[in-house]
XYZ file of C-alpha atoms in Angstrom:
592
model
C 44.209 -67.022 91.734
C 47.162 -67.108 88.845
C 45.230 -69.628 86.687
C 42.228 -67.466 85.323
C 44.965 -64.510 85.000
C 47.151 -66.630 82.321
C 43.942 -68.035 80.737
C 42.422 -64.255 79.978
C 45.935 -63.415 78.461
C 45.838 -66.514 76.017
C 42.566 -65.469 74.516
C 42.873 -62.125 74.274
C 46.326 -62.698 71.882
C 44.363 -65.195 70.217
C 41.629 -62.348 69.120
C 44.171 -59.774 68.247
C 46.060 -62.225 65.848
C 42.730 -62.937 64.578
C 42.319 -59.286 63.470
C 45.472 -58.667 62.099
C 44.678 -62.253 60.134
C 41.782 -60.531 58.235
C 42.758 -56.629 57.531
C 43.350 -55.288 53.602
C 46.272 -53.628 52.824
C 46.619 -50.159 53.064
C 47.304 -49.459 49.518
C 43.969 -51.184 48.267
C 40.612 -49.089 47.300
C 37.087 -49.797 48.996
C 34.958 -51.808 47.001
C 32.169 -49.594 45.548
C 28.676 -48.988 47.224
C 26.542 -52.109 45.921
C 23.331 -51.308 43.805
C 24.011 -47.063 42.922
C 21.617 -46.234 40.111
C 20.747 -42.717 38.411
C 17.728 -41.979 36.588
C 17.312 -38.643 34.592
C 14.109 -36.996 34.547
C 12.044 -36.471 32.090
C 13.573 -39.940 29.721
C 12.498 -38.257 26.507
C 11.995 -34.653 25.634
C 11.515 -32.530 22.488
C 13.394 -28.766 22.947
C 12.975 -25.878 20.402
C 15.967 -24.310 19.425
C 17.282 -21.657 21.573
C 15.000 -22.528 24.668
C 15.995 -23.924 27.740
C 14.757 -26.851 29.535
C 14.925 -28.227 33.289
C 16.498 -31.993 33.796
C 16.858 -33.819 36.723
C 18.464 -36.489 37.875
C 17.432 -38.931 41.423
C 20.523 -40.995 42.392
C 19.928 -44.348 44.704
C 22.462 -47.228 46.035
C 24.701 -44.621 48.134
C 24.584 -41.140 50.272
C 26.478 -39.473 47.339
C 23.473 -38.172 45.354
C 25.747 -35.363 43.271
C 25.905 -35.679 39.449
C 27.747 -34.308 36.341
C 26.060 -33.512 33.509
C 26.956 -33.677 29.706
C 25.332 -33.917 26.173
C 26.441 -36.119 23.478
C 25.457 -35.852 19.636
C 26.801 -35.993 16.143
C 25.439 -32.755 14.642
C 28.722 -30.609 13.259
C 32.020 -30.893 13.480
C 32.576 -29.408 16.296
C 29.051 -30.363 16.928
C 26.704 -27.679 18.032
C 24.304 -29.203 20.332
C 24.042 -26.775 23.275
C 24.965 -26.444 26.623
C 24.402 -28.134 30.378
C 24.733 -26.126 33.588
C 25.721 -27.254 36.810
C 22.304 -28.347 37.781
C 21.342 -29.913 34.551
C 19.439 -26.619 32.522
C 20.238 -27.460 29.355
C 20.091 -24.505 26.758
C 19.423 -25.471 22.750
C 21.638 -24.081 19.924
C 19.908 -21.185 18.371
C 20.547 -22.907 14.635
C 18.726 -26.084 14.527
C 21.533 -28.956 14.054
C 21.496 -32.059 12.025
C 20.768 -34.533 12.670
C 18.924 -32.889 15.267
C 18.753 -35.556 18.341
C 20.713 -36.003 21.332
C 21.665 -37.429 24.756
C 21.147 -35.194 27.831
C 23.583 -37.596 30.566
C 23.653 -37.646 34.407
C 26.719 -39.198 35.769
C 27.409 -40.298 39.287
C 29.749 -38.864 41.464
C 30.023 -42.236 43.640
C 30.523 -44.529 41.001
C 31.379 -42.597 37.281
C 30.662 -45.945 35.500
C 27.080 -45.594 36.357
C 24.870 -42.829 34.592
C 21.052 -42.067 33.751
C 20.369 -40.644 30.409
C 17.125 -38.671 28.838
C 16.627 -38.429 24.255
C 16.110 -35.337 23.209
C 14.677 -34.206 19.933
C 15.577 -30.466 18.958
C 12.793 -28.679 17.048
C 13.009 -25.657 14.692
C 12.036 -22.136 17.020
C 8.868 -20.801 17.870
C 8.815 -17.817 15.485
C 8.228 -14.095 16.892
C 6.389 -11.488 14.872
C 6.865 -8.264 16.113
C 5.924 -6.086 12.961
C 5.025 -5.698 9.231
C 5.547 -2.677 7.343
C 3.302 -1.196 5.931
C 0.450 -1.576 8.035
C -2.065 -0.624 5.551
C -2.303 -1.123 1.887
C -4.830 -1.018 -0.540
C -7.007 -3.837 -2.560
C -4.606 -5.377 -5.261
C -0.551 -6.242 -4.687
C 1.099 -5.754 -1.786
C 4.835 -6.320 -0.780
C 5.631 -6.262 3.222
C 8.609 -6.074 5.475
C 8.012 -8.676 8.159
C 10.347 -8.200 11.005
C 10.401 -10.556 14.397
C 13.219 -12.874 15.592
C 13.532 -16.584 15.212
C 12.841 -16.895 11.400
C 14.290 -19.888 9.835
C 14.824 -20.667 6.384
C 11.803 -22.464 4.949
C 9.684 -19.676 6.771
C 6.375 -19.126 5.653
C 4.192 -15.655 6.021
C 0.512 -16.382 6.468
C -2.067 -13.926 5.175
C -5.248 -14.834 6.704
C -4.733 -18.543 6.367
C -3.340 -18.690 2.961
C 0.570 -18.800 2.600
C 2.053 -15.825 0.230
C 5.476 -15.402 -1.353
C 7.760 -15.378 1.281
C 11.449 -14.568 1.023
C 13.883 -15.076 3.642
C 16.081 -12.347 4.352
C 17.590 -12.923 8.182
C 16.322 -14.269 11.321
C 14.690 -10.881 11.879
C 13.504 -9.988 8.845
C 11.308 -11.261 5.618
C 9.566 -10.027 2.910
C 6.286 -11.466 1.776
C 4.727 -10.494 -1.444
C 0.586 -11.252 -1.957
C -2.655 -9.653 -3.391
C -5.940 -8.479 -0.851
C -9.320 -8.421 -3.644
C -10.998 -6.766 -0.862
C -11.013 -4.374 2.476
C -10.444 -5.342 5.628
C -8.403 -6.045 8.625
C -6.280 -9.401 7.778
C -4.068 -11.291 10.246
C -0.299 -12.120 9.405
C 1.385 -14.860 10.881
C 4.543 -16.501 10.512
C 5.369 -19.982 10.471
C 8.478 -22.135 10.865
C 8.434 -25.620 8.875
C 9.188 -29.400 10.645
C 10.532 -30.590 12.634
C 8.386 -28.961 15.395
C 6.602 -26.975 12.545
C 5.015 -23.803 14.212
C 3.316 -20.109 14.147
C 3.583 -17.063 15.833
C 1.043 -14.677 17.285
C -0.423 -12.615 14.332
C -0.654 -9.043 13.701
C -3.490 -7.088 11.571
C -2.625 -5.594 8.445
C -5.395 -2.946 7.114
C -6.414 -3.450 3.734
C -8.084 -0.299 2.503
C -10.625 -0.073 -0.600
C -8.222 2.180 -2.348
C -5.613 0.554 -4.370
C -3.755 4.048 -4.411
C -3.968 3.662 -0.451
C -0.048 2.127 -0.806
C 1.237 3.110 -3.865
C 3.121 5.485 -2.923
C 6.212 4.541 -4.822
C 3.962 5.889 -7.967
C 4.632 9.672 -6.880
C 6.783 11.196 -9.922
C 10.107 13.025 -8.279
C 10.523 16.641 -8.025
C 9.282 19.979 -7.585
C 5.469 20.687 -8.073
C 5.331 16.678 -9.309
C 2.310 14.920 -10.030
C 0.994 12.289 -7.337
C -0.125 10.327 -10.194
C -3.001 9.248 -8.870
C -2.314 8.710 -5.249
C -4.342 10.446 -2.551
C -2.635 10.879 0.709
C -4.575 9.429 3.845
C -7.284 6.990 4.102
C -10.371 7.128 2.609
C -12.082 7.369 5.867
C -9.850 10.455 6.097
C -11.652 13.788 6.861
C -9.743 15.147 4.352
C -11.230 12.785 2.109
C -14.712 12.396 3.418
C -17.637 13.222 1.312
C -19.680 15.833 3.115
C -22.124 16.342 0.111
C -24.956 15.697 2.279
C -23.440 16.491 6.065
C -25.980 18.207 8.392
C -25.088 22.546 7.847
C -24.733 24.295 11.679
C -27.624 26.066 13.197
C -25.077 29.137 13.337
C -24.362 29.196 9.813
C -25.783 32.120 8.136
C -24.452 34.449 11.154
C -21.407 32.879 11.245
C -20.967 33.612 7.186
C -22.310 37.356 8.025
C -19.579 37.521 10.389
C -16.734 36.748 8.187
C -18.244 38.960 5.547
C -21.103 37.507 2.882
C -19.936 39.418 0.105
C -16.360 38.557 0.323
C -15.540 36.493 -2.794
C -12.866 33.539 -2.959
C -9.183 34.576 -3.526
C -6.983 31.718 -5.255
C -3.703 32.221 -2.655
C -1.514 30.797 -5.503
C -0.789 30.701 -9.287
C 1.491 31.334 -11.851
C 4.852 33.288 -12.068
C 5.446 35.505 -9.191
C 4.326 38.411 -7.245
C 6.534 41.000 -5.855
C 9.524 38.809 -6.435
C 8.008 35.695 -4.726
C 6.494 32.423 -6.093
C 2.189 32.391 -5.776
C 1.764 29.338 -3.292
C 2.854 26.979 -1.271
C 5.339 24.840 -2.628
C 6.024 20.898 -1.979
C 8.700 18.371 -3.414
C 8.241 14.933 -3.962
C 11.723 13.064 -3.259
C 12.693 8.886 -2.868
C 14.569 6.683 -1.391
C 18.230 8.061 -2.424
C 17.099 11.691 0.053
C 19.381 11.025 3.272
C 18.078 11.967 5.926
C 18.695 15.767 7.460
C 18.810 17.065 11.041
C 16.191 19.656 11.628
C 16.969 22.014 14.879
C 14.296 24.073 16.354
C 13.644 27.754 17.050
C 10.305 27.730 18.765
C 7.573 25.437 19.236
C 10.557 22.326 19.862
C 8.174 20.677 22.556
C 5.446 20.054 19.802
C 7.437 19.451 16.902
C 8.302 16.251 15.397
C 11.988 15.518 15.825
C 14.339 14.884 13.127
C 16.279 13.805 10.995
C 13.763 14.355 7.992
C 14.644 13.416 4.140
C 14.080 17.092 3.531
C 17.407 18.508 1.011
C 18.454 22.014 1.967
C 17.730 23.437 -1.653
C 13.622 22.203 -0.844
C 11.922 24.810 -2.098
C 10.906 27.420 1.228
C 7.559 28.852 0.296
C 7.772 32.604 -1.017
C 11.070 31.305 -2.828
C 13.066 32.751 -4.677
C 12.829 35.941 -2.000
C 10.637 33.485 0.628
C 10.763 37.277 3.144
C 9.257 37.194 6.744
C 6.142 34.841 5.884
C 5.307 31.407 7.164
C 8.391 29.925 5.157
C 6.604 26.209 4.635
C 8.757 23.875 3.161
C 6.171 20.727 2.430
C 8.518 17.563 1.423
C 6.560 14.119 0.105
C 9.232 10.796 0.249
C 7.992 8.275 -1.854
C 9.742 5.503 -0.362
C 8.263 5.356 2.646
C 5.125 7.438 2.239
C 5.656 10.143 4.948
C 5.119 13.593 4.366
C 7.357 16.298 6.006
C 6.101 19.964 6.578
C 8.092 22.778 8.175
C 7.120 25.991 9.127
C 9.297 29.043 9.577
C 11.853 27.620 7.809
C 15.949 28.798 7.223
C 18.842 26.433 6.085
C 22.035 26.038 8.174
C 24.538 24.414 6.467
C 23.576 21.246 5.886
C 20.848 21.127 8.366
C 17.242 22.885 8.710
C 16.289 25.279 11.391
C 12.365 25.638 11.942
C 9.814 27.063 13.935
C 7.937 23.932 13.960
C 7.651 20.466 12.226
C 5.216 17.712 11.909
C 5.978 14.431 10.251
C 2.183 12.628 8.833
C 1.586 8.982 7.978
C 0.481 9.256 4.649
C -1.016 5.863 5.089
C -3.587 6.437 8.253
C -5.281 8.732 9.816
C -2.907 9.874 11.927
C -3.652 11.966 14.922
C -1.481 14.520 16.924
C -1.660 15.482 20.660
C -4.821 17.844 21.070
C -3.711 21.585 21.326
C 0.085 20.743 19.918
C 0.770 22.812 16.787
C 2.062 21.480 13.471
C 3.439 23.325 10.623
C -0.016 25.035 10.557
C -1.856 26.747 12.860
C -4.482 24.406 13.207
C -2.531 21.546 13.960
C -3.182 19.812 10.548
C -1.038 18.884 7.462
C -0.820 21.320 5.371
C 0.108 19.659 1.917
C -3.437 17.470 1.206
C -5.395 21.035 1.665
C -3.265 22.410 -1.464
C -5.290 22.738 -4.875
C -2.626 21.341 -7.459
C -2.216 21.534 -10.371
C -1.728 17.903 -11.553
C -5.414 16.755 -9.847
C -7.196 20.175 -11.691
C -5.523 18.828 -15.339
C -6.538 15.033 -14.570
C -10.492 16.670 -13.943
C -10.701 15.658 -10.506
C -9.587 16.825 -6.788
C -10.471 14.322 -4.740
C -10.362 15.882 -0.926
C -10.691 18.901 0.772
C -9.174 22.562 0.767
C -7.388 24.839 3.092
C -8.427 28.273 3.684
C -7.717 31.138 5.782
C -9.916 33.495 7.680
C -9.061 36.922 9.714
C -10.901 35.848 12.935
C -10.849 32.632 14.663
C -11.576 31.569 18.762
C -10.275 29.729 21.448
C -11.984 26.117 20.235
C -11.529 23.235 17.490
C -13.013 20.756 15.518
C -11.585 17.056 14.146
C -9.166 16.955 12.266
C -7.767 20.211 13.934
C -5.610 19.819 17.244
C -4.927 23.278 18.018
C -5.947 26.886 17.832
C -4.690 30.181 17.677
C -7.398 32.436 19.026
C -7.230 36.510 17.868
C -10.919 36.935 18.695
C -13.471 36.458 21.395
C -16.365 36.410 19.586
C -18.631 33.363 19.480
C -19.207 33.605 15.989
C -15.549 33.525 15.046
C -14.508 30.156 13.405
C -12.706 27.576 15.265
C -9.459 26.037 13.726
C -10.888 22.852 11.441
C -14.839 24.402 10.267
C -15.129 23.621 7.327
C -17.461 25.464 4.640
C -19.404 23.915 1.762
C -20.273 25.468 -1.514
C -24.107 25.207 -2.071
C -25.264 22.391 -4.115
C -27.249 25.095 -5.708
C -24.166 27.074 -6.862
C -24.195 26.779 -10.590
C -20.592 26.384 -11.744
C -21.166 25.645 -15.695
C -20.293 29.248 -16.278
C -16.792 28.775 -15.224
C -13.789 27.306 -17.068
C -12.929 23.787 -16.871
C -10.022 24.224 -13.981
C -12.108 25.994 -12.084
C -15.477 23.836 -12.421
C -12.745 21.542 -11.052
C -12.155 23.283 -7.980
C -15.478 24.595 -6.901
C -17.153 21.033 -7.340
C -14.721 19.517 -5.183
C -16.046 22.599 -2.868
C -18.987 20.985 -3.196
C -18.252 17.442 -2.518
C -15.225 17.601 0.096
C -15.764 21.488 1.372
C -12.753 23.545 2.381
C -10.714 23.508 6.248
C -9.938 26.712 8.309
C -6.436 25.893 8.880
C -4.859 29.336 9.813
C -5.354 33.373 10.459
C -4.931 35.131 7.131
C -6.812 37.215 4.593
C -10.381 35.864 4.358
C -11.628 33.055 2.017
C -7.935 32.957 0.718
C -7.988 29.534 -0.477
C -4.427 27.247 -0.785
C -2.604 25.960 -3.648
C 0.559 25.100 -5.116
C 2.477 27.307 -7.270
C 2.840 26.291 -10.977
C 3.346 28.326 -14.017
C 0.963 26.089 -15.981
C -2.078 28.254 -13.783
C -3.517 30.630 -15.450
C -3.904 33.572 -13.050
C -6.457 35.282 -14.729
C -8.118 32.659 -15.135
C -8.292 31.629 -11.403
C -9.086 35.531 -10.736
C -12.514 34.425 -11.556
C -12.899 32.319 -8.704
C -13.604 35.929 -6.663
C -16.888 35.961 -8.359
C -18.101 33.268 -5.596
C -18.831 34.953 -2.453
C -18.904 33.588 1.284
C -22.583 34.072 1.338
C -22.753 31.088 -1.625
C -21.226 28.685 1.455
C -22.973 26.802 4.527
C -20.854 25.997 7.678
C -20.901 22.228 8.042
C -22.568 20.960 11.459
C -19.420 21.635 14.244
C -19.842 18.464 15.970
C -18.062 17.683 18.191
C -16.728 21.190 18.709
C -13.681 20.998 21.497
C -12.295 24.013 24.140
C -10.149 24.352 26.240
C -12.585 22.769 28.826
C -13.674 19.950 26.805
C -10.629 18.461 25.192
C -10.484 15.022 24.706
C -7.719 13.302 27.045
C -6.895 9.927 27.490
C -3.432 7.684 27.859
C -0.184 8.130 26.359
C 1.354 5.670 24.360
C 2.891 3.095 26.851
C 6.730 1.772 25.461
C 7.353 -1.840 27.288
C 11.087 -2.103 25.562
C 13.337 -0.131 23.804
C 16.815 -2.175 23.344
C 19.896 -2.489 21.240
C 20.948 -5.874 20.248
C 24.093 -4.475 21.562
C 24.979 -1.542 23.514
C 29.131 -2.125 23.071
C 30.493 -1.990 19.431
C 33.545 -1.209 17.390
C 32.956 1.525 14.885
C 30.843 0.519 11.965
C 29.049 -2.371 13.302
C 25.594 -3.057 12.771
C 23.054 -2.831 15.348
C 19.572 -3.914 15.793
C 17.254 -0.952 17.970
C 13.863 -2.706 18.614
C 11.139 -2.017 20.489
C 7.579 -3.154 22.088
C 4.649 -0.244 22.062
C 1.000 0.225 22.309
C -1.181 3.202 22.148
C 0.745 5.073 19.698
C -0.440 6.746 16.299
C 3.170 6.939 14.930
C 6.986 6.370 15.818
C 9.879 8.264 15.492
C 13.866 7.430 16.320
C 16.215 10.061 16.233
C 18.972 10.599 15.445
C 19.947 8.604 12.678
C 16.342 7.084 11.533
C 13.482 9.367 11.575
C 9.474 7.784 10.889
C 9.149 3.959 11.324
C 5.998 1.897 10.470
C 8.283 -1.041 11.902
C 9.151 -2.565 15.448
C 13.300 -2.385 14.598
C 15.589 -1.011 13.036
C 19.211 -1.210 12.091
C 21.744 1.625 12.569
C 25.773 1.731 12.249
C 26.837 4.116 14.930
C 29.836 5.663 14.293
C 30.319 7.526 17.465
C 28.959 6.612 20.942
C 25.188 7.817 20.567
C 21.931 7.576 22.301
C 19.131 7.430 20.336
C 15.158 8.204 21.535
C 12.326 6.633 20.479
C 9.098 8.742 20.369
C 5.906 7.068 20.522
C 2.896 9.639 20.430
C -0.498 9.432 19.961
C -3.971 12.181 20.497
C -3.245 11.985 24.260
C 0.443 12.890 23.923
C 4.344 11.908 23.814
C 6.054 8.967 25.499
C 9.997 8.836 25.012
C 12.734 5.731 25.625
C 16.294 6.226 25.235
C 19.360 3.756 24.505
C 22.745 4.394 24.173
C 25.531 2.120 22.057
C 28.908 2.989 22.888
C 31.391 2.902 19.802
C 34.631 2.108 21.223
């Protein structure tokens, strides 16, 4: 029974001296997992700059399938080649480098000496167009401000398909100088050069058949100036629309009866003064040195155009030098950016403007205003391209219509007009916007030379009712080269020597055209926390919108952005507004 006892002992010191025979020291690592490999996926890859881009990595061999990433290169010193997260999104430099390769690298946790790599080739951005400024210009030379992000130098603007003069001014901002021989709507891209040579989306630039249609920048300076040739609005403008041979309204001969067929034409402006006032409404012509002036409102604030407005306090009110309790227009033209500027019931404060009500117009397109909102006017139209001037009647020519008044008008409107101002009831009372044409019949060779001026452009273009007033009181600028006596003649043609043109379409309050707002998908800052002084970028993405506004600070825009240099914590508004009404964005940058 003792033998098999002693024999089990034997063996089992035997194993354990076995075992301690064959263990590693403590102190000594594990060898490493055999066979770990890391592949990086995708092996090759070509990024634009500032975009990011998705790696990833598969790990085999061991259990450990973690990774650290990294980039290698030789572009700069430091080099400027990007950045790697955590889980390998890598994000491009926003400047190009050069050379412009590198290494995107996986590296195992299990075993650092082992890594998976992918090449990279960095390309040059994907350029964004987001505006050009103007939008319209006329046949002949045309300079543009083409703004958008992601411009590099070597840029190129595209006009149709046919590169123009491009210079590089930021990565937001170009200007590209070419020539349109003919009218239409062009498309204007941008495009980056190699490597990765590409284009953005385009944008349509309206190329009217008027080379005056941009020339803005022709307009002499001053008081009373001369436009020297350039004709506000379109030529598809009503304004400027040749109604020599438009349809007359069935209504027309009772409609004349009712405003009074004997009542003869009364020139509403001339030479000198009467009872201590200027005859006329007066405008100014100013440029690019006019800063721009805050204009607070008294009245009719919800359809008014907001500030600030290049309009100097010493503007000349209408009625100056003793302007009294009338409408007070002050009409302001800026050459510099072809906006005009018209106030109505206007008083200076300081060095601001306080007004009834103010419209800003796109002297460029045929801008339209929110049906039944006021402007200066009555009527809801611009006031200045109605105004018989003195500069078109000495060049022989006045190439668009008139403004006129009339005692009675109704509850109802016709295009251009946007509002009314009803004092009568009676169907035969004229809507805000009829306009009357002198009969082709009408033999003007017995009047002088000015005047043969005016009444054939009665004729051809016809004359707005724009307002309430005295009847047949037709609109001008004062000038003290008139001759009143002269333009005293111009009584001799009666309202029975008129037709009413065809009032189609004719809108009430039933029948008003509505539709959309403008729609505003952004309105940012390219900062909203700045020292005092610093430069910021306000941009912005709209549709639907006949004209812009950004207040304080800016005023009318043609453009997508803009750049301001807030001195004080302020939010600033964009208005976008259209036929159908006002949309509004706000953004505040605080100045700390």
């Amino acid at each position: 029974m003792r033998k098999p006892f002693h024999l089990s002992l034997v063996l089992s010191a035997l194993f354990l001296a076995g075992c301690a025979g064959t263990s590693a020291p403590n102190n000594q690592p594990s060898p490493p997992p055999a066979g770990v490999q890391v592949s990086v996926s995708p092996p090759t890859a070509n990024i634009r700059a500032g975009d990011s881009f998705p790696f990833s990595a598969v790990v085999s061999g061991t259990t450990n399938t973690a990774v650290t990433w990294s980039i290698t290169g030789t572009a700069g010193n430091p080099p400027v080649i990007g950045t790697i997260s955590a889980n390998g999104n890598y994000t491009a430099p926003a400047t190009l480098p050069n050379p412009n390769a590198i290494t995107v690298r996986a590296t195992s946790a299990s075993d650092t000496s082992v890594s998976g790599t992918s090449s990279v080739t960095l390309l040059n951005p994907t350029p964004v167009l987001t505006g050009i400024n103007p939008s319209s210009v006329g046949t002949g030379n045309f300079t543009l401000t083409v703004t958008g992000s992601k411009f590099v130098n070597g840029v190129q603007v595209l006009f149709g398909t046919t590169p123009v003069q491009t210079t590089f001014g930021s990565v937001t901002q170009l200007t590209a100088t070419g020539s349109a021989s003919a009218p239409g709507a062009y498309a204007v891209s941008v495009s980056n050069p190699n490597p990765g040579a590409s284009a953005s989306s385009s944008v349509n630039l309206q190329v009217t058949g008027s080379p005056q249609a941009s020339s803005c920048s022709g307009m002499l300076l001053g008081q009373g100036a001369s436009l020297n040739g350039f004709v506000p609005f379109p030529a598809d403008s009503l304004w400027n629309k040749d109604i020599s041979n438009d349809p007359v309204d069935p209504n027309s001969t009772s409609i004349i009866n009712f405003i009074g067929s004997t009542i003869g034409v009364h020139a509403d402006f001339g030479a000198g003064q009467f009872q201590n006032s200027t005859i006329g409404i007066p405008y100014l012509i100013v440029g690019s040195q006019q800063p721009p002036v805050t204009v607070n409102f008294t009245a009719f604030g919800s359809e008014s155009d907001p500030g600030p407005m290049p309009i100097p306090v010493t503007a000349p009110i209408e009625g100056y030098p003793n302007p009294g309790t009338g409408d007070r227009h002050v009409l302001v033209l800026d050459n510099s950016n072809c906006f005009l500027y018209e106030l109505y019931s206007s008083t200076v404060s300081g060095n601001s403007w306080n007004a009834g009500s103010a419209a800003v117009w796109d002297l460029l397109s045929n801008e339209q205003r929110p049906y039944t909102w006021t402007s200066a006017d009555a009527a809801g139209l611009p006031i200045f391209p109605g105004l018989a001037r003195y500069d078109e009647v000495a060049a022989g020519k006045i190439n668009h219509a008139l403004r006129f008044t009339l005692q009675n008008s109704r509850a109802a409107i016709v295009p251009p007009a946007s509002h009314w101002a009803a004092n009568s009831s009676n169907a035969l009372a004229a809507p805000m916007g009829m306009r009357m044409r002198l009969k082709a019949s009408f033999n003007v060779s017995a009047y002088s030379v000015a005047n043969q001026v005016i009444l054939n452009a009665l004729k051809k273009y016809g004359m707005i009712m724009a307002d309430n007033g005295s009847n047949m009181f037709l609109s001008g600028a004062p000038d003290d080269r008139w001759d009143n006596t002269d333009l005293h003649a111009l009584a001799q043609v009666q309202a029975s020597d008129f037709e009413v043109l065809q009032m189609t379409p004719l809108y009430t309050q039933n029948t008003v055209p509505t539709g959309a707002s403008p729609q505003i998908s952004s309105f940012a800052a390219s900062s909203t926390s700045v020292s005092a002084g610093t430069p910021v970028t306000l941009s912005w993405q709209v549709t639907g919108a006949s004209y812009i506004i950004v207040s304080p600070q800016v005023g009318a825009v043609r453009s997508t952005s803009v750049v301001v240099t807030p001195a004080q914590t302020t939010t600033y508004t964009l208005y976008a507004t259209s036929a159908f009404g006002r949309t509004m964005s706000t953004v505040t940058i605080t100045v700390h």
